Amino acid sequence: LVLSGLEPVFLQPEYCSRTDVVHGVLPATVSSALEQVNARDDCVVAAIVLVSPTYYGVSSDCGAIAGLAHAHGVPLILDEAHGAHFRFECESSSERRRFPRPGVQC
């Protein structure tokens, strides 16, 4: 990252003090960051890099964040290594989904 000359902007995920667990990044947080960076004349957003689910198993709303990325013409790089099992949920099930949709379906 340093050698590329890029300047990362880190976003704070939501934190639950009751459970002491870090949740995902909210779409509103991503939207606000996109607006702030795009308002600057000296830089552009090269990509959004998102880790979801977190090490605690909490997923961000990847569909909404993917929509924001598409709307701003920015690639979304999704590290979903801890959610590899998401795709194995049966799509034909009439029951409510237990897992979020995999990133490739966003």
CSV table of N, CA, C and O in Angstrom, one decimal:
chain,number,residue,atom,x,y,z
A,1,LEU,N,0.8,-1.2,0.0
A,1,LEU,CA,0.0,0.0,0.0
A,1,LEU,C,0.9,1.3,0.0
A,1,LEU,O,0.6,2.2,-0.7
A,2,VAL,N,1.9,1.2,0.8
A,2,VAL,CA,2.8,2.4,0.9
A,2,VAL,C,3.5,2.6,-0.4
A,2,VAL,O,3.6,3.7,-0.9
A,3,LEU,N,4.0,1.5,-1.0
A,3,LEU,CA,4.7,1.7,-2.3
A,3,LEU,C,3.8,2.1,-3.4
A,3,LEU,O,4.3,2.7,-4.4
A,4,SER,N,2.5,1.9,-3.3
A,4,SER,CA,1.6,2.3,-4.4
A,4,SER,C,1.3,3.8,-4.4
A,4,SER,O,0.9,4.3,-5.4
A,5,GLY,N,1.6,4.4,-3.3
A,5,GLY,CA,1.3,5.9,-3.2
A,5,GLY,C,-0.1,6.2,-2.8
A,5,GLY,O,-0.5,7.3,-2.7
A,6,LEU,N,-0.9,5.1,-2.5
A,6,LEU,CA,-2.3,5.3,-2.1
A,6,LEU,C,-2.3,5.8,-0.7
A,6,LEU,O,-1.5,5.4,0.1
A,7,GLU,N,-3.3,6.5,-0.3
A,7,GLU,CA,-3.6,7.0,1.0
A,7,GLU,C,-4.8,6.3,1.6
A,7,GLU,O,-5.9,6.7,1.1
A,8,PRO,N,-4.7,5.3,2.4
A,8,PRO,CA,-6.0,4.7,2.9
A,8,PRO,C,-6.8,5.5,3.8
A,8,PRO,O,-6.3,6.4,4.5
A,9,VAL,N,-8.1,5.4,3.8
A,9,VAL,CA,-9.0,6.0,4.7
A,9,VAL,C,-9.7,4.9,5.4
A,9,VAL,O,-10.4,4.1,4.8
A,10,PHE,N,-9.4,4.7,6.7
A,10,PHE,CA,-10.0,3.7,7.5
A,10,PHE,C,-11.3,4.1,8.1
A,10,PHE,O,-11.4,5.2,8.7
A,11,LEU,N,-12.3,3.2,8.1
A,11,LEU,CA,-13.6,3.5,8.6
A,11,LEU,C,-13.8,2.7,9.9
A,11,LEU,O,-13.5,1.5,9.9
A,12,GLN,N,-14.4,3.3,10.9
A,12,GLN,CA,-14.7,2.7,12.1
A,12,GLN,C,-15.9,1.8,12.0
A,12,GLN,O,-17.0,2.3,11.6
A,13,PRO,N,-15.9,0.5,12.3
A,13,PRO,CA,-17.1,-0.3,12.4
A,13,PRO,C,-17.9,0.1,13.7
A,13,PRO,O,-17.4,0.8,14.6
A,14,GLU,N,-19.1,-0.4,13.7
A,14,GLU,CA,-19.9,-0.2,14.9
A,14,GLU,C,-19.4,-1.1,16.0
A,14,GLU,O,-18.9,-2.2,15.8
A,15,TYR,N,-19.5,-0.6,17.2
A,15,TYR,CA,-19.0,-1.3,18.4
A,15,TYR,C,-20.2,-1.5,19.4
A,15,TYR,O,-20.9,-0.5,19.7
A,16,CYS,N,-20.3,-2.6,20.0
A,16,CYS,CA,-21.4,-2.9,21.0
A,16,CYS,C,-20.7,-3.1,22.3
A,16,CYS,O,-20.0,-4.1,22.5
A,17,SER,N,-20.8,-2.1,23.2
A,17,SER,CA,-20.2,-2.1,24.5
A,17,SER,C,-20.8,-3.2,25.4
A,17,SER,O,-20.1,-3.7,26.3
A,18,ARG,N,-22.1,-3.5,25.2
A,18,ARG,CA,-22.7,-4.5,26.0
A,18,ARG,C,-22.1,-5.9,25.8
A,18,ARG,O,-21.9,-6.6,26.8
A,19,THR,N,-21.8,-6.2,24.6
A,19,THR,CA,-21.2,-7.6,24.2
A,19,THR,C,-19.7,-7.5,24.0
A,19,THR,O,-19.1,-8.5,23.9
A,20,ASP,N,-19.2,-6.3,23.9
A,20,ASP,CA,-17.8,-6.1,23.6
A,20,ASP,C,-17.4,-6.7,22.3
A,20,ASP,O,-16.3,-7.3,22.2
A,21,VAL,N,-18.3,-6.5,21.3
A,21,VAL,CA,-18.0,-7.1,20.0
A,21,VAL,C,-18.1,-6.0,19.0
A,21,VAL,O,-18.9,-5.1,19.0
A,22,VAL,N,-17.1,-6.0,18.1
A,22,VAL,CA,-17.1,-5.1,16.9
A,22,VAL,C,-17.9,-5.6,15.8
A,22,VAL,O,-17.8,-6.7,15.4
A,23,HIS,N,-18.9,-4.8,15.4
A,23,HIS,CA,-19.8,-5.2,14.3
A,23,HIS,C,-19.2,-4.7,13.0
A,23,HIS,O,-18.1,-4.3,12.9
A,24,GLY,N,-20.0,-4.8,11.9
A,24,GLY,CA,-19.5,-4.4,10.6
A,24,GLY,C,-19.6,-2.9,10.4
A,24,GLY,O,-20.0,-2.1,11.3
A,25,VAL,N,-19.1,-2.5,9.2
A,25,VAL,CA,-19.2,-1.1,8.8
A,25,VAL,C,-20.5,-0.8,8.3
A,25,VAL,O,-21.0,-1.6,7.4
A,26,LEU,N,-21.2,0.3,8.7
A,26,LEU,CA,-22.5,0.6,8.2
A,26,LEU,C,-22.4,1.2,6.8
A,26,LEU,O,-21.5,2.0,6.5
A,27,PRO,N,-23.4,1.0,5.9
A,27,PRO,CA,-23.5,1.6,4.6
A,27,PRO,C,-23.4,3.2,4.7
A,27,PRO,O,-22.8,3.8,3.9
A,28,ALA,N,-24.1,3.7,5.8
A,28,ALA,CA,-24.1,5.2,6.0
A,28,ALA,C,-22.6,5.7,6.2
A,28,ALA,O,-22.3,6.8,5.8
A,29,THR,N,-21.8,4.9,6.9
A,29,THR,CA,-20.4,5.3,7.1
A,29,THR,C,-19.6,5.3,5.8
A,29,THR,O,-18.9,6.2,5.6
A,30,VAL,N,-19.9,4.3,5.0
A,30,VAL,CA,-19.2,4.2,3.7
A,30,VAL,C,-19.7,5.4,2.8
A,30,VAL,O,-18.8,6.1,2.2
A,31,SER,N,-20.9,5.7,2.8
A,31,SER,CA,-21.5,6.7,2.0
A,31,SER,C,-20.9,8.1,2.4
A,31,SER,O,-20.5,8.9,1.6
A,32,SER,N,-20.8,8.3,3.7
A,32,SER,CA,-20.3,9.6,4.2
A,32,SER,C,-18.8,9.7,3.8
A,32,SER,O,-18.3,10.8,3.4
A,33,ALA,N,-18.0,8.6,3.9
A,33,ALA,CA,-16.6,8.7,3.5
A,33,ALA,C,-16.5,8.9,2.0
A,33,ALA,O,-15.6,9.7,1.6
A,34,LEU,N,-17.3,8.3,1.2
A,34,LEU,CA,-17.2,8.5,-0.2
A,34,LEU,C,-17.5,10.0,-0.6
A,34,LEU,O,-16.8,10.6,-1.4
A,35,GLU,N,-18.5,10.6,0.1
A,35,GLU,CA,-18.8,12.0,-0.2
A,35,GLU,C,-17.7,12.9,0.3
A,35,GLU,O,-17.3,13.8,-0.4
A,36,GLN,N,-17.1,12.6,1.4
A,36,GLN,CA,-16.0,13.4,1.9
A,36,GLN,C,-14.8,13.4,1.0
A,36,GLN,O,-14.2,14.4,0.7
A,37,VAL,N,-14.4,12.2,0.6
A,37,VAL,CA,-13.2,12.0,-0.3
A,37,VAL,C,-13.5,12.6,-1.7
A,37,VAL,O,-12.7,13.3,-2.2
A,38,ASN,N,-14.7,12.4,-2.2
A,38,ASN,CA,-15.0,12.9,-3.5
A,38,ASN,C,-15.1,14.5,-3.5
A,38,ASN,O,-15.0,15.1,-4.6
A,39,ALA,N,-15.4,15.1,-2.4
A,39,ALA,CA,-15.4,16.5,-2.3
A,39,ALA,C,-14.0,17.2,-2.3
A,39,ALA,O,-13.9,18.4,-2.6
A,40,ARG,N,-13.0,16.4,-2.1
A,40,ARG,CA,-11.7,16.9,-2.2
A,40,ARG,C,-11.2,16.9,-3.6
A,40,ARG,O,-11.5,16.1,-4.4
A,41,ASP,N,-10.4,17.9,-4.0
A,41,ASP,CA,-9.9,18.1,-5.3
A,41,ASP,C,-8.6,17.3,-5.5
A,41,ASP,O,-8.2,17.0,-6.7
A,42,ASP,N,-7.9,16.9,-4.5
A,42,ASP,CA,-6.6,16.3,-4.6
A,42,ASP,C,-6.6,14.8,-4.6
A,42,ASP,O,-5.5,14.2,-4.6
A,43,CYS,N,-7.8,14.1,-4.5
A,43,CYS,CA,-7.8,12.7,-4.5
A,43,CYS,C,-9.1,12.1,-5.0
A,43,CYS,O,-10.1,12.8,-5.1
A,44,VAL,N,-9.0,10.8,-5.3
A,44,VAL,CA,-10.2,10.1,-5.8
A,44,VAL,C,-10.2,8.8,-5.0
A,44,VAL,O,-9.2,8.3,-4.6
A,45,VAL,N,-11.4,8.2,-4.9
A,45,VAL,CA,-11.5,6.8,-4.3
A,45,VAL,C,-11.1,5.8,-5.4
A,45,VAL,O,-11.6,5.7,-6.5
A,46,ALA,N,-10.1,5.0,-5.0
A,46,ALA,CA,-9.6,4.0,-6.0
A,46,ALA,C,-10.4,2.7,-5.8
A,46,ALA,O,-10.6,2.0,-6.8
A,47,ALA,N,-10.8,2.3,-4.6
A,47,ALA,CA,-11.5,1.1,-4.3
A,47,ALA,C,-12.0,1.1,-2.9
A,47,ALA,O,-11.5,1.9,-2.0
A,48,ILE,N,-13.0,0.3,-2.6
A,48,ILE,CA,-13.5,0.1,-1.2
A,48,ILE,C,-13.0,-1.4,-0.9
A,48,ILE,O,-13.3,-2.3,-1.6
A,49,VAL,N,-12.3,-1.5,0.2
A,49,VAL,CA,-11.9,-2.8,0.6
A,49,VAL,C,-12.6,-3.1,1.9
A,49,VAL,O,-12.5,-2.3,2.9
A,50,LEU,N,-13.3,-4.2,2.0
A,50,LEU,CA,-14.2,-4.5,3.1
A,50,LEU,C,-13.9,-6.0,3.5
A,50,LEU,O,-13.9,-6.9,2.7
A,51,VAL,N,-13.8,-6.2,4.8
A,51,VAL,CA,-13.6,-7.5,5.4
A,51,VAL,C,-15.0,-7.8,6.1
A,51,VAL,O,-15.4,-7.1,7.0
A,52,SER,N,-15.7,-8.8,5.6
A,52,SER,CA,-17.0,-9.2,6.1
A,52,SER,C,-17.2,-10.7,5.8
A,52,SER,O,-17.1,-11.1,4.7
A,53,PRO,N,-17.5,-11.5,6.8
A,53,PRO,CA,-17.8,-11.1,8.2
A,53,PRO,C,-16.5,-10.8,8.9
A,53,PRO,O,-15.4,-11.2,8.5
A,54,THR,N,-16.7,-10.2,10.1
A,54,THR,CA,-15.5,-9.9,11.0
A,54,THR,C,-15.1,-11.2,11.6
A,54,THR,O,-15.7,-12.3,11.4
A,55,TYR,N,-14.0,-11.1,12.4
A,55,TYR,CA,-13.5,-12.3,13.1
A,55,TYR,C,-14.5,-12.8,14.1
A,55,TYR,O,-14.4,-13.9,14.6
A,56,TYR,N,-15.4,-11.9,14.5
A,56,TYR,CA,-16.5,-12.3,15.4
A,56,TYR,C,-17.7,-12.9,14.7
A,56,TYR,O,-18.7,-13.3,15.3
A,57,GLY,N,-17.7,-12.9,13.4
A,57,GLY,CA,-18.8,-13.5,12.6
A,57,GLY,C,-19.9,-12.5,12.3
A,57,GLY,O,-20.9,-12.9,11.8
A,58,VAL,N,-19.6,-11.3,12.5
A,58,VAL,CA,-20.7,-10.2,12.2
A,58,VAL,C,-20.4,-9.7,10.7
A,58,VAL,O,-19.3,-9.3,10.4
A,59,SER,N,-21.5,-9.7,10.0
A,59,SER,CA,-21.4,-9.3,8.6
A,59,SER,C,-21.9,-7.9,8.4
A,59,SER,O,-22.9,-7.4,9.0
A,60,SER,N,-21.3,-7.2,7.5
A,60,SER,CA,-21.7,-5.8,7.1
A,60,SER,C,-22.8,-6.0,6.0
A,60,SER,O,-23.0,-7.2,5.5
A,61,ASP,N,-23.6,-5.0,5.7
A,61,ASP,CA,-24.6,-5.1,4.7
A,61,ASP,C,-23.9,-4.9,3.3
A,61,ASP,O,-23.8,-3.8,2.7
A,62,CYS,N,-23.3,-6.0,2.8
A,62,CYS,CA,-22.5,-6.0,1.6
A,62,CYS,C,-23.3,-5.6,0.4
A,62,CYS,O,-22.7,-4.9,-0.5
A,63,GLY,N,-24.5,-6.0,0.4
A,63,GLY,CA,-25.4,-5.6,-0.8
A,63,GLY,C,-25.5,-4.1,-0.9
A,63,GLY,O,-25.4,-3.5,-1.9
A,64,ALA,N,-25.8,-3.4,0.3
A,64,ALA,CA,-26.0,-2.0,0.3
A,64,ALA,C,-24.6,-1.3,-0.1
A,64,ALA,O,-24.6,-0.3,-0.8
A,65,ILE,N,-23.5,-1.8,0.5
A,65,ILE,CA,-22.2,-1.2,0.2
A,65,ILE,C,-21.8,-1.4,-1.2
A,65,ILE,O,-21.2,-0.5,-1.9
A,66,ALA,N,-22.2,-2.6,-1.8
A,66,ALA,CA,-21.9,-2.8,-3.2
A,66,ALA,C,-22.7,-1.8,-4.1
A,66,ALA,O,-22.2,-1.3,-5.1
A,67,GLY,N,-23.9,-1.5,-3.7
A,67,GLY,CA,-24.7,-0.6,-4.4
A,67,GLY,C,-24.1,0.8,-4.4
A,67,GLY,O,-24.1,1.5,-5.4
A,68,LEU,N,-23.5,1.2,-3.2
A,68,LEU,CA,-22.8,2.5,-3.1
A,68,LEU,C,-21.6,2.5,-4.0
A,68,LEU,O,-21.3,3.5,-4.7
A,69,ALA,N,-20.9,1.4,-4.0
A,69,ALA,CA,-19.7,1.3,-4.8
A,69,ALA,C,-20.0,1.4,-6.3
A,69,ALA,O,-19.4,2.2,-7.0
A,70,HIS,N,-21.1,0.7,-6.7
A,70,HIS,CA,-21.5,0.8,-8.1
A,70,HIS,C,-21.9,2.2,-8.5
A,70,HIS,O,-21.6,2.7,-9.6
A,71,ALA,N,-22.7,2.8,-7.6
A,71,ALA,CA,-23.2,4.2,-7.9
A,71,ALA,C,-22.1,5.2,-8.0
A,71,ALA,O,-22.2,6.2,-8.7
A,72,HIS,N,-21.0,5.0,-7.3
A,72,HIS,CA,-19.8,5.9,-7.4
A,72,HIS,C,-18.8,5.4,-8.4
A,72,HIS,O,-17.7,6.1,-8.5
A,73,GLY,N,-19.0,4.3,-9.1
A,73,GLY,CA,-18.1,3.8,-10.1
A,73,GLY,C,-16.8,3.3,-9.5
A,73,GLY,O,-15.7,3.5,-10.1
A,74,VAL,N,-16.8,2.8,-8.2
A,74,VAL,CA,-15.7,2.4,-7.5
A,74,VAL,C,-15.7,0.9,-7.3
A,74,VAL,O,-16.8,0.3,-6.9
A,75,PRO,N,-14.6,0.1,-7.6
A,75,PRO,CA,-14.6,-1.3,-7.3
A,75,PRO,C,-14.7,-1.6,-5.8
A,75,PRO,O,-14.2,-0.9,-5.0
A,76,LEU,N,-15.4,-2.7,-5.5
A,76,LEU,CA,-15.5,-3.2,-4.1
A,76,LEU,C,-14.7,-4.5,-4.1
A,76,LEU,O,-15.0,-5.4,-4.8
A,77,ILE,N,-13.7,-4.5,-3.2
A,77,ILE,CA,-12.9,-5.6,-3.0
A,77,ILE,C,-13.4,-6.2,-1.6
A,77,ILE,O,-13.2,-5.6,-0.6
A,78,LEU,N,-14.0,-7.4,-1.7
A,78,LEU,CA,-14.6,-8.0,-0.5
A,78,LEU,C,-13.8,-9.2,0.0
A,78,LEU,O,-13.7,-10.2,-0.7
A,79,ASP,N,-13.2,-9.1,1.2
A,79,ASP,CA,-12.5,-10.2,1.8
A,79,ASP,C,-13.6,-11.0,2.6
A,79,ASP,O,-13.9,-10.6,3.7
A,80,GLU,N,-14.0,-12.1,2.1
A,80,GLU,CA,-15.1,-12.8,2.7
A,80,GLU,C,-14.6,-14.2,3.1
A,80,GLU,O,-15.4,-15.2,3.2
A,81,ALA,N,-13.3,-14.3,3.5
A,81,ALA,CA,-12.7,-15.6,3.8
A,81,ALA,C,-13.5,-16.2,5.0
A,81,ALA,O,-13.6,-17.5,5.0
A,82,HIS,N,-13.9,-15.5,6.0
A,82,HIS,CA,-14.6,-16.1,7.1
A,82,HIS,C,-16.1,-16.3,6.8
A,82,HIS,O,-16.8,-16.8,7.7
A,83,GLY,N,-16.5,-16.1,5.6
A,83,GLY,CA,-17.9,-16.3,5.3
A,83,GLY,C,-18.0,-17.3,4.1
A,83,GLY,O,-19.0,-17.2,3.4
A,84,ALA,N,-17.0,-18.1,3.9
A,84,ALA,CA,-17.0,-19.0,2.7
A,84,ALA,C,-18.2,-19.9,2.7
A,84,ALA,O,-18.6,-20.4,1.7
A,85,HIS,N,-18.7,-20.2,3.9
A,85,HIS,CA,-19.8,-21.1,4.0
A,85,HIS,C,-21.2,-20.5,3.6
A,85,HIS,O,-22.2,-21.2,3.4
A,86,PHE,N,-21.2,-19.2,3.4
A,86,PHE,CA,-22.5,-18.5,3.1
A,86,PHE,C,-23.1,-19.1,1.8
A,86,PHE,O,-24.3,-19.2,1.8
A,87,ARG,N,-22.3,-19.4,0.9
A,87,ARG,CA,-22.9,-19.9,-0.4
A,87,ARG,C,-23.5,-21.3,-0.4
A,87,ARG,O,-24.2,-21.7,-1.3
A,88,PHE,N,-23.3,-22.0,0.7
A,88,PHE,CA,-23.9,-23.4,0.8
A,88,PHE,C,-25.3,-23.4,1.3
A,88,PHE,O,-25.9,-24.5,1.4
A,89,GLU,N,-25.8,-22.3,1.7
A,89,GLU,CA,-27.2,-22.3,2.1
A,89,GLU,C,-28.1,-22.6,0.9
A,89,GLU,O,-27.9,-22.0,-0.1
A,90,CYS,N,-29.1,-23.4,1.1
A,90,CYS,CA,-30.0,-23.8,0.0
A,90,CYS,C,-30.8,-22.6,-0.4
A,90,CYS,O,-31.6,-22.1,0.4
A,91,GLU,N,-30.7,-22.2,-1.7
A,91,GLU,CA,-31.5,-21.1,-2.2
A,91,GLU,C,-33.0,-21.5,-2.4
A,91,GLU,O,-33.8,-20.6,-2.4
A,92,SER,N,-33.3,-22.8,-2.5
A,92,SER,CA,-34.7,-23.1,-2.7
A,92,SER,C,-35.5,-23.2,-1.4
A,92,SER,O,-36.7,-23.5,-1.4
A,93,SER,N,-34.8,-23.1,-0.3
A,93,SER,CA,-35.5,-23.2,1.0
A,93,SER,C,-36.5,-22.0,1.2
A,93,SER,O,-36.3,-20.9,0.8
A,94,SER,N,-37.7,-22.4,1.7
A,94,SER,CA,-38.7,-21.4,1.9
A,94,SER,C,-38.5,-20.7,3.2
A,94,SER,O,-39.2,-19.7,3.5
A,95,GLU,N,-37.6,-21.2,4.0
A,95,GLU,CA,-37.3,-20.6,5.3
A,95,GLU,C,-36.5,-19.3,5.1
A,95,GLU,O,-35.9,-19.2,4.1
A,96,ARG,N,-36.5,-18.5,6.2
A,96,ARG,CA,-35.7,-17.3,6.2
A,96,ARG,C,-34.2,-17.7,6.1
A,96,ARG,O,-33.8,-18.6,6.7
A,97,ARG,N,-33.5,-16.9,5.4
A,97,ARG,CA,-32.0,-17.2,5.3
A,97,ARG,C,-31.4,-17.0,6.7
A,97,ARG,O,-31.6,-16.1,7.4
A,98,ARG,N,-30.5,-18.0,7.0
A,98,ARG,CA,-29.7,-17.9,8.2
A,98,ARG,C,-28.4,-17.1,8.0
A,98,ARG,O,-27.9,-16.6,9.0
A,99,PHE,N,-27.9,-17.1,6.8
A,99,PHE,CA,-26.7,-16.5,6.5
A,99,PHE,C,-26.9,-15.3,5.5
A,99,PHE,O,-27.9,-15.4,4.7
A,100,PRO,N,-26.1,-14.3,5.5
A,100,PRO,CA,-26.2,-13.3,4.5
A,100,PRO,C,-25.8,-13.8,3.1
A,100,PRO,O,-25.2,-14.8,3.0
A,101,ARG,N,-26.2,-13.1,2.1
A,101,ARG,CA,-25.9,-13.5,0.8
A,101,ARG,C,-24.4,-13.3,0.6
A,101,ARG,O,-23.8,-12.4,1.1
A,102,PRO,N,-23.8,-14.3,-0.2
A,102,PRO,CA,-22.3,-14.1,-0.5
A,102,PRO,C,-22.1,-12.9,-1.3
A,102,PRO,O,-22.9,-12.4,-2.0
A,103,GLY,N,-20.9,-12.3,-1.2
A,103,GLY,CA,-20.5,-11.1,-1.9
A,103,GLY,C,-20.7,-11.2,-3.4
A,103,GLY,O,-21.1,-10.2,-4.0
A,104,VAL,N,-20.5,-12.3,-4.0
A,104,VAL,CA,-20.6,-12.4,-5.4
A,104,VAL,C,-22.0,-12.3,-5.9
A,104,VAL,O,-22.3,-12.1,-7.0
A,105,GLN,N,-23.0,-12.4,-5.0
A,105,GLN,CA,-24.4,-12.2,-5.3
A,105,GLN,C,-24.8,-10.8,-5.1
A,105,GLN,O,-26.0,-10.5,-5.3
A,106,CYS,N,-23.9,-10.0,-4.6
A,106,CYS,CA,-24.3,-8.5,-4.4
A,106,CYS,C,-24.1,-7.8,-5.7
A,106,CYS,O,-24.2,-6.7,-5.8
